[in-house]
mmCIF file of C-alpha atoms in Angstrom:
data_model
loop_
_atom_site.group_PDB
_atom_site.id
_atom_site.type_symbol
_atom_site.label_atom_id
_atom_site.label_comp_id
_atom_site.label_asym_id
_atom_site.label_seq_id
_atom_site.Cartn_x
_atom_site.Cartn_y
_atom_site.Cartn_z
ATOM 1 C CA MET O 1 164.169 161.183 138.089
ATOM 2 C CA LYS O 2 162.512 159.653 141.158
ATOM 3 C CA LYS O 3 161.045 156.853 139.002
ATOM 4 C CA ILE O 4 164.452 156.094 137.509
ATOM 5 C CA ILE O 5 166.075 155.868 140.968
ATOM 6 C CA THR O 6 163.264 153.586 142.154
ATOM 7 C CA LEU O 7 163.754 151.263 139.169
ATOM 8 C CA LEU O 8 167.518 151.147 139.742
ATOM 9 C CA LEU O 9 167.007 150.290 143.416
ATOM 10 C CA ALA O 10 164.583 147.517 142.506
ATOM 11 C CA PHE O 11 167.071 146.118 140.014
ATOM 12 C CA SER O 12 169.912 146.241 142.560
ATOM 13 C CA GLY O 13 167.734 144.423 145.088
ATOM 14 C CA THR O 14 167.126 141.645 142.583
ATOM 15 C CA LEU O 15 170.825 141.242 141.945
ATOM 16 C CA ALA O 16 171.640 141.141 145.648
ATOM 17 C CA PHE O 17 168.860 138.588 146.168
ATOM 18 C CA SER O 18 170.265 136.321 143.468
ATOM 19 C CA GLN O 19 173.784 136.559 144.840
ATOM 20 C CA ARG O 20 172.706 135.319 148.270
ATOM 21 C CA LEU O 21 171.089 132.117 146.973
ATOM 22 C CA SER O 22 172.590 128.695 146.506
ATOM 23 C CA TYR O 23 171.008 126.026 144.341
ATOM 24 C CA GLU O 24 171.373 122.459 143.142
ATOM 25 C CA ILE O 25 170.803 121.428 139.520
ATOM 26 C CA LYS O 26 168.466 118.424 139.429
ATOM 27 C CA HIS O 27 168.576 117.959 135.692
ATOM 28 C CA ASP O 28 169.697 119.877 132.612
ATOM 29 C CA GLU O 29 168.591 117.847 129.599
ATOM 30 C CA PRO O 30 167.153 119.811 126.648
ATOM 31 C CA ASP O 31 167.896 116.803 124.416
ATOM 32 C CA LYS O 32 165.589 114.594 126.531
ATOM 33 C CA ILE O 33 162.115 116.030 126.170
ATOM 34 C CA LYS O 34 158.709 114.443 125.630
ATOM 35 C CA ASN O 35 158.284 113.650 121.965
ATOM 36 C CA THR O 36 154.691 114.832 121.486
ATOM 37 C CA THR O 37 152.643 117.816 122.611
ATOM 38 C CA PHE O 38 148.888 118.217 122.247
ATOM 39 C CA HIS O 39 147.419 121.722 122.369
ATOM 40 C CA ILE O 40 143.874 122.727 123.201
ATOM 41 C CA ASP O 41 143.270 126.299 122.061
ATOM 42 C CA PRO O 42 139.978 127.695 123.380
ATOM 43 C CA PHE O 43 140.872 131.053 121.852
ATOM 44 C CA TYR O 44 142.489 132.334 118.686
ATOM 45 C CA SER O 45 141.967 135.619 116.886
ATOM 46 C CA GLU O 46 142.844 136.304 113.274
ATOM 47 C CA PHE O 47 142.841 139.832 111.907
ATOM 48 C CA TRP O 48 142.946 139.157 108.170
ATOM 49 C CA GLY O 49 142.259 141.905 105.681
ATOM 50 C CA THR O 50 139.792 139.559 103.961
ATOM 51 C CA ASN O 51 137.965 138.403 107.098
ATOM 52 C CA THR O 52 138.285 138.786 110.881
ATOM 53 C CA THR O 53 137.523 135.738 113.019
ATOM 54 C CA ILE O 54 137.688 134.498 116.610
ATOM 55 C CA GLY O 55 137.482 130.795 117.360
ATOM 56 C CA PHE O 56 138.980 127.635 118.828
ATOM 57 C CA GLY O 57 141.605 125.173 117.652
ATOM 58 C CA LEU O 58 143.539 121.969 118.191
ATOM 59 C CA ARG O 59 147.230 121.409 117.515
ATOM 60 C CA ALA O 60 149.810 118.650 117.837
ATOM 61 C CA ASP O 61 153.628 118.798 117.682
ATOM 62 C CA VAL O 62 155.939 115.804 117.387
ATOM 63 C CA MET O 63 159.711 115.287 117.430
ATOM 64 C CA LEU O 64 160.609 112.397 115.101
ATOM 65 C CA LYS O 65 163.992 111.047 116.166
ATOM 66 C CA LYS O 66 166.729 113.688 115.870
ATOM 67 C CA ARG O 67 166.263 114.826 112.297
ATOM 68 C CA PHE O 68 162.554 115.554 111.936
ATOM 69 C CA SER O 69 159.696 117.352 113.629
ATOM 70 C CA GLY O 70 156.106 117.855 112.558
ATOM 71 C CA ASN O 71 153.042 119.960 113.333
ATOM 72 C CA ILE O 72 149.355 119.855 112.537
ATOM 73 C CA THR O 73 146.861 122.661 113.200
ATOM 74 C CA PHE O 74 143.070 122.865 113.029
ATOM 75 C CA ARG O 75 141.054 126.063 113.607
ATOM 76 C CA LYS O 76 137.350 126.810 113.427
ATOM 77 C CA ALA O 77 135.670 130.183 113.944
ATOM 78 C CA TYR O 78 132.799 130.655 116.358
ATOM 79 C CA LEU O 79 132.694 134.392 115.511
ATOM 80 C CA ASP O 80 133.066 135.172 111.813
ATOM 81 C CA MET O 81 132.612 138.811 110.785
ATOM 82 C CA ASN O 82 131.532 137.906 107.248
ATOM 83 C CA VAL O 83 129.040 135.207 108.291
ATOM 84 C CA ARG O 84 126.212 137.223 109.740
ATOM 85 C CA SER O 85 122.803 138.638 108.918
ATOM 86 C CA HIS O 86 123.372 141.425 106.407
ATOM 87 C CA ALA O 87 121.151 144.490 106.175
ATOM 88 C CA ASP O 88 120.511 144.190 102.432
ATOM 89 C CA LYS O 89 118.914 140.765 101.916
ATOM 90 C CA ASN O 90 118.929 141.115 98.112
ATOM 91 C CA LEU O 91 122.694 141.261 97.652
ATOM 92 C CA PRO O 92 124.280 138.315 95.791
ATOM 93 C CA TYR O 93 125.204 135.509 98.219
ATOM 94 C CA PRO O 94 127.179 132.253 97.956
ATOM 95 C CA LYS O 95 125.248 129.633 95.996
ATOM 96 C CA ASN O 96 125.557 127.045 98.790
ATOM 97 C CA GLY O 97 125.267 129.508 101.674
ATOM 98 C CA PHE O 98 127.798 130.778 104.180
ATOM 99 C CA SER O 99 130.297 128.609 106.048
ATOM 100 C CA LYS O 100 132.340 129.834 109.017
ATOM 101 C CA TYR O 101 136.105 130.040 108.677
ATOM 102 C CA THR O 102 137.950 126.703 108.706
ATOM 103 C CA TYR O 103 141.728 126.247 108.599
ATOM 104 C CA ILE O 104 143.828 123.037 108.470
ATOM 105 C CA GLU O 105 147.637 122.942 108.240
ATOM 106 C CA PRO O 106 150.074 119.988 108.394
ATOM 107 C CA SER O 107 153.834 120.608 108.165
ATOM 108 C CA VAL O 108 157.176 118.846 108.597
ATOM 109 C CA CYS O 109 160.649 120.166 109.389
ATOM 110 C CA PHE O 110 164.022 118.603 108.511
ATOM 111 C CA HIS O 111 166.739 119.534 111.024
ATOM 112 C CA LEU O 112 169.973 120.716 109.420
ATOM 113 C CA ILE O 113 171.663 121.665 112.709
ATOM 114 C CA ASP O 114 170.946 120.293 116.193
ATOM 115 C CA LYS O 115 173.447 121.464 118.797
ATOM 116 C CA LEU O 116 173.768 121.785 122.569
ATOM 117 C CA LYS O 117 175.349 124.988 123.870
ATOM 118 C CA LYS O 118 176.354 125.976 127.389
ATOM 119 C CA LYS O 119 174.626 129.224 128.339
ATOM 120 C CA SER O 120 173.272 131.087 131.338
ATOM 121 C CA VAL O 121 169.603 130.129 131.745
ATOM 122 C CA LYS O 122 167.090 132.333 133.547
ATOM 123 C CA VAL O 123 165.131 130.606 136.327
ATOM 124 C CA VAL O 124 162.249 132.600 137.781
ATOM 125 C CA ILE O 125 161.814 132.246 141.547
ATOM 126 C CA SER O 126 158.714 134.375 142.040
ATOM 127 C CA SER O 127 156.693 137.147 140.455
ATOM 128 C CA SER O 128 154.428 139.716 142.119
ATOM 129 C CA THR O 129 152.358 142.689 140.954
ATOM 130 C CA SER O 130 151.623 145.908 142.842
ATOM 131 C CA TYR O 131 149.488 148.929 141.978
ATOM 132 C CA SER O 132 149.939 152.608 142.740
ATOM 133 C CA GLY O 133 147.086 154.652 141.329
ATOM 134 C CA SER O 134 147.036 153.967 137.587
ATOM 135 C CA TYR O 135 150.573 152.514 137.606
ATOM 136 C CA LYS O 136 151.152 148.767 137.583
ATOM 137 C CA THR O 137 154.498 147.335 138.670
ATOM 138 C CA THR O 138 155.498 143.703 138.228
ATOM 139 C CA THR O 139 158.532 142.492 140.164
ATOM 140 C CA THR O 140 160.223 139.273 139.130
ATOM 141 C CA LYS O 141 162.871 137.537 141.211
ATOM 142 C CA TYR O 142 165.134 135.192 139.321
ATOM 143 C CA ILE O 143 168.594 133.678 139.185
ATOM 144 C CA MET O 144 170.840 132.915 136.243
ATOM 145 C CA VAL O 145 172.003 129.313 136.226
ATOM 146 C CA PRO O 146 174.754 127.852 134.020
ATOM 147 C CA GLY O 147 172.812 125.418 131.854
ATOM 148 C CA THR O 148 172.397 123.990 128.379
ATOM 149 C CA VAL O 149 170.356 125.303 125.462
ATOM 150 C CA ARG O 150 169.443 123.098 122.520
ATOM 151 C CA SER O 151 169.404 124.962 119.195
ATOM 152 C CA ILE O 152 167.815 123.457 116.092
ATOM 153 C CA VAL O 153 167.897 125.022 112.650
ATOM 154 C CA GLY O 154 165.848 123.363 109.945
ATOM 155 C CA VAL O 155 163.989 123.751 106.681
ATOM 156 C CA ARG O 156 160.240 123.246 106.824
ATOM 157 C CA GLY O 157 157.395 122.760 104.435
ATOM 158 C CA GLY O 158 153.742 121.867 104.280
ATOM 159 C CA LEU O 159 150.386 122.954 103.006
ATOM 160 C CA TYR O 160 147.225 124.552 104.321
ATOM 161 C CA PHE O 161 143.564 124.511 103.417
ATOM 162 C CA LEU O 162 141.153 127.307 104.301
ATOM 163 C CA ASN O 163 137.535 128.123 103.588
ATOM 164 C CA SER O 164 136.382 131.638 104.387
ATOM 165 C CA ALA O 165 133.412 133.886 103.723
ATOM 166 C CA VAL O 166 134.333 136.955 101.680
ATOM 167 C CA ASP O 167 132.876 140.455 101.643
ATOM 168 C CA MET O 168 133.507 141.432 98.024
ATOM 169 C CA GLY O 169 133.842 145.110 98.950
ATOM 170 C CA GLU O 170 136.632 144.458 101.472
ATOM 171 C CA ALA O 171 139.726 146.609 100.937
ATOM 172 C CA GLU O 172 137.741 148.605 98.350
ATOM 173 C CA SER O 173 137.945 145.621 95.990
ATOM 174 C CA ILE O 174 134.386 145.622 94.635
ATOM 175 C CA LYS O 175 135.409 146.776 91.137
ATOM 176 C CA THR O 176 137.926 143.914 90.792
ATOM 177 C CA TRP O 177 135.145 141.262 90.802
ATOM 178 C CA GLU O 178 133.459 139.902 87.708
ATOM 179 C CA ALA O 179 130.522 137.468 87.463
ATOM 180 C CA LYS O 180 129.649 135.459 84.351
ATOM 181 C CA ASN O 181 126.690 133.334 83.270
ATOM 182 C CA GLY O 182 127.037 132.237 79.655
ATOM 183 C CA ASN O 183 127.439 135.424 77.638
ATOM 184 C CA GLU O 184 126.136 137.631 80.437
ATOM 185 C CA VAL O 185 128.883 139.429 82.381
ATOM 186 C CA VAL O 186 128.298 141.456 85.543
ATOM 187 C CA LYS O 187 130.802 144.051 86.728
ATOM 188 C CA PHE O 188 130.279 145.229 90.309
ATOM 189 C CA GLY O 189 130.466 148.674 91.866
ATOM 190 C CA SER O 190 127.340 150.441 90.607
ATOM 191 C CA TYR O 191 124.904 151.845 93.212
ATOM 192 C CA SER O 192 122.140 152.462 90.673
ATOM 193 C CA ASP O 193 121.867 149.155 88.792
ATOM 194 C CA ASP O 194 120.102 145.931 89.790
ATOM 195 C CA ILE O 195 120.835 142.607 88.091
ATOM 196 C CA HIS O 196 118.390 139.713 88.454
ATOM 197 C CA GLY O 197 116.787 141.458 91.408
ATOM 198 C CA SER O 198 120.087 142.122 93.234
ATOM 199 C CA PRO O 199 121.980 145.386 93.655
ATOM 200 C CA ILE O 200 125.598 145.129 92.530
ATOM 201 C CA TYR O 201 127.293 147.664 94.784
ATOM 202 C CA ASN O 202 128.485 144.701 96.866
ATOM 203 C CA GLY O 203 128.149 140.945 97.319
ATOM 204 C CA TYR O 204 129.361 137.946 99.317
ATOM 205 C CA THR O 205 131.028 134.689 98.368
ATOM 206 C CA GLN O 206 133.167 131.910 99.871
ATOM 207 C CA MET O 207 136.900 131.597 99.199
ATOM 208 C CA ARG O 208 138.534 128.185 98.981
ATOM 209 C CA GLN O 209 142.309 128.221 99.170
ATOM 210 C CA VAL O 210 144.922 125.449 99.140
ATOM 211 C CA ALA O 211 148.514 126.642 99.455
ATOM 212 C CA VAL O 212 151.934 125.081 99.824
ATOM 213 C CA PHE O 213 154.684 126.738 101.843
ATOM 214 C CA GLY O 214 158.345 126.328 102.640
ATOM 215 C CA GLY O 215 160.796 128.164 104.833
ATOM 216 C CA LEU O 216 163.150 128.208 107.779
ATOM 217 C CA SER O 217 162.627 127.146 111.405
ATOM 218 C CA ILE O 218 164.836 128.034 114.395
ATOM 219 C CA LYS O 219 164.018 126.206 117.633
ATOM 220 C CA SER O 220 165.404 127.021 121.085
ATOM 221 C CA ILE O 221 164.853 124.442 123.855
ATOM 222 C CA ARG O 222 165.581 124.492 127.603
ATOM 223 C CA ASN O 223 164.876 121.722 130.119
ATOM 224 C CA LEU O 224 166.494 122.795 133.374
ATOM 225 C CA LYS O 225 165.301 121.968 136.895
ATOM 226 C CA VAL O 226 166.908 123.334 140.073
ATOM 227 C CA LYS O 227 166.375 123.138 143.837
ATOM 228 C CA ILE O 228 166.891 126.571 145.369
ATOM 229 C CA GLU O 229 167.911 127.125 148.961
ATOM 230 C CA GLY O 230 164.962 128.166 151.128
ATOM 231 C CA TYR O 231 162.238 127.086 148.682
ATOM 232 C CA ARG O 232 160.260 123.879 149.101
ATOM 233 C CA LYS O 233 159.281 123.514 145.457
ATOM 234 C CA THR O 234 161.782 123.172 142.645
ATOM 235 C CA ARG O 235 162.021 125.822 139.953
ATOM 236 C CA GLY O 236 163.061 125.520 136.347
ATOM 237 C CA ASN O 237 163.062 126.662 132.765
ATOM 238 C CA TYR O 238 161.280 124.294 130.361
ATOM 239 C CA SER O 239 160.698 126.626 127.421
ATOM 240 C CA PHE O 240 160.444 125.656 123.768
ATOM 241 C CA TYR O 241 160.431 128.480 121.207
ATOM 242 C CA ASP O 242 159.959 127.887 117.484
ATOM 243 C CA PHE O 243 160.645 130.892 115.233
ATOM 244 C CA TYR O 244 159.748 130.459 111.561
ATOM 245 C CA PHE O 245 159.587 132.230 108.224
ATOM 246 C CA ASP O 246 157.684 130.874 105.198
ATOM 247 C CA LEU O 247 157.038 131.688 101.569
ATOM 248 C CA MET O 248 153.628 130.571 100.250
ATOM 249 C CA PHE O 249 152.055 129.699 96.909
ATOM 250 C CA ALA O 250 148.369 128.897 96.336
ATOM 251 C CA PRO O 251 147.731 126.668 93.283
ATOM 252 C CA VAL O 252 144.065 126.561 94.330
ATOM 253 C CA LEU O 253 142.369 129.935 94.849
ATOM 254 C CA SER O 254 138.679 129.792 93.939
ATOM 255 C CA TYR O 255 135.366 131.400 94.835
ATOM 256 C CA GLN O 256 131.919 129.868 95.224
ATOM 257 C CA ASP O 257 129.309 130.753 92.574
ATOM 258 C CA LEU O 258 127.030 133.682 93.360
ATOM 259 C CA LYS O 259 123.269 133.405 93.658
ATOM 260 C CA PHE O 260 121.201 136.476 92.772
ATOM 261 C CA ALA O 261 117.791 137.358 94.234
ATOM 262 C CA ASP O 262 115.816 135.631 91.464
ATOM 263 C CA GLY O 263 117.818 132.394 91.842
ATOM 264 C CA THR O 264 120.143 132.920 88.865
ATOM 265 C CA THR O 265 123.712 131.743 89.555
ATOM 266 C CA PHE O 266 126.932 133.223 88.188
ATOM 267 C CA ASN O 267 130.556 132.106 88.189
ATOM 268 C CA ILE O 268 132.695 134.641 90.039
ATOM 269 C CA LYS O 269 136.338 135.640 89.717
ATOM 270 C CA ASN O 270 138.598 138.384 91.002
ATOM 271 C CA ASN O 271 140.987 140.189 88.666
ATOM 272 C CA SER O 272 143.452 141.182 91.411
ATOM 273 C CA ASN O 273 144.323 137.684 92.707
ATOM 274 C CA VAL O 274 147.853 137.151 94.015
ATOM 275 C CA ARG O 275 148.902 133.518 94.509
ATOM 276 C CA THR O 276 152.067 134.181 96.524
ATOM 277 C CA GLY O 277 152.551 135.258 100.129
ATOM 278 C CA TRP O 278 154.830 135.201 103.153
ATOM 279 C CA ARG O 279 154.617 134.989 106.928
ATOM 280 C CA THR O 280 156.772 135.014 110.039
ATOM 281 C CA GLY O 281 155.860 133.864 113.517
ATOM 282 C CA VAL O 282 156.769 132.235 116.809
ATOM 283 C CA LEU O 283 155.280 129.380 118.846
ATOM 284 C CA PHE O 284 155.908 128.818 122.570
ATOM 285 C CA LYS O 285 155.232 125.875 124.878
ATOM 286 C CA PHE O 286 156.691 123.979 127.841
ATOM 287 C CA VAL O 287 158.491 120.752 126.987
ATOM 288 C CA ASN O 288 157.722 118.421 129.886
ATOM 289 C CA LYS O 289 154.609 119.531 131.750
ATOM 290 C CA PRO O 290 151.168 121.022 131.003
ATOM 291 C CA TYR O 291 151.298 124.787 130.712
ATOM 292 C CA MET O 292 149.970 127.702 128.717
ATOM 293 C CA SER O 293 151.069 127.843 125.066
ATOM 294 C CA TYR O 294 150.791 130.699 122.640
ATOM 295 C CA GLY O 295 151.629 131.732 119.103
ATOM 296 C CA PHE O 296 151.936 134.881 117.021
ATOM 297 C CA GLU O 297 152.001 135.222 113.229
ATOM 298 C CA PHE O 298 152.218 138.123 110.813
ATOM 299 C CA GLY O 299 152.418 138.282 107.020
ATOM 300 C CA GLN O 300 150.488 138.404 103.756
ATOM 301 C CA ARG O 301 148.490 135.428 102.478
ATOM 302 C CA PRO O 302 147.644 134.651 98.877
ATOM 303 C CA GLY O 303 144.285 136.152 97.975
ATOM 304 C CA PHE O 304 142.848 139.228 96.281
ATOM 305 C CA ASN O 305 144.435 142.657 96.553
ATOM 306 C CA GLY O 306 141.607 144.988 95.663
ATOM 307 C CA SER O 307 142.601 148.620 95.334
ATOM 308 C CA LYS O 308 144.477 148.644 98.644
ATOM 309 C CA LYS O 309 147.925 147.105 98.566
ATOM 310 C CA GLY O 310 150.772 146.665 101.014
ATOM 311 C CA LEU O 311 150.257 146.214 104.754
ATOM 312 C CA LEU O 312 146.754 147.725 104.677
ATOM 313 C CA GLY O 313 145.464 145.389 101.993
ATOM 314 C CA SER O 314 143.109 142.430 102.109
ATOM 315 C CA ARG O 315 145.956 139.878 102.191
ATOM 316 C CA THR O 316 147.567 141.038 105.456
ATOM 317 C CA ILE O 317 147.240 138.663 108.448
ATOM 318 C CA LEU O 318 147.874 139.053 112.170
ATOM 319 C CA ASN O 319 147.184 135.870 114.106
ATOM 320 C CA LEU O 320 147.199 135.305 117.882
ATOM 321 C CA VAL O 321 146.565 131.945 119.568
ATOM 322 C CA MET O 322 146.435 130.951 123.259
ATOM 323 C CA GLY O 323 145.859 127.551 124.776
ATOM 324 C CA ILE O 324 147.015 124.733 127.018
ATOM 325 C CA SER O 325 149.843 122.402 125.983
ATOM 326 C CA ILE O 326 149.921 118.791 127.189
ATOM 327 C CA PRO O 327 153.280 117.027 126.590
ATOM 328 C CA SER O 328 153.357 113.246 126.280
ATOM 329 C CA ASN O 329 155.714 110.422 125.348
ATOM 330 C CA LEU O 330 154.206 108.246 122.642
ATOM 331 C CA LYS O 331 155.921 104.860 122.635
ATOM 332 C CA PHE O 332 155.652 104.295 118.882
ATOM 333 C CA ILE O 333 157.573 107.542 118.239
ATOM 334 C CA LYS O 334 161.263 107.206 119.006
#
């Protein structure tokens, strides 16, 4: 009960603080933002049922006139859980060796609706953190300012390319793999048999995937700057949120040939491949000044199912990205 009273008092203090302040709106122009943003992402993490990676990336966003926007993303792993020194050196490996996770994605969005709406916009004045034992309390002082929010609804589409190392036993999928060399067929999963000098209880290959996607994008943009009484520096809200949902289809879903211990190579396929998928996510940045940017994505990619299906299967993805956004006005983009 004491904690609840304390929280209510803190909330009341914030309201009283906001009521005592006066402010001047310097600009409120969500329709006048810099047309290009470059992102440097020193950190991303991808928890994919097929492979878990941590790495870096580069991104660029562009607003093309009023009807179009576009994005391009590049990611490369510096820590790849499937590209490492494995205990059993005789297991089948990719014919051309391992390659760390690489991901490239261009996309474009056509804006169906682009409207300005008058709304109350939150402007943060200050934020502070205090500690009491193991409890952490963050206090944020803010005011609500009558401003303008730009809302864009569009349809989007694009494609992505990825190359990833694959542990063939991931998601208990080892029995769904089949290797073939002429008339010789190898089925995996046995702990007692060796083929061409290699045990076949597991193995490793590289997945190459090219997929197309299409879906819906909802963007919310604020570009509000105010001068608040008693504060030397101006405050504002310059947020750009992009919420999206996509359906995916992979016309290209292939695996690198396997090389056994004696040098014999086999073609490899998986009998549980699924070429469709879906995802939903959000991207955040500031529209007119350098600031931290981040993104979150969840869904199920095309790939192999194995014996585990649903949200615990090898196709499930959870992606987090953090970086620095650098907005710019490129003169040749109007």
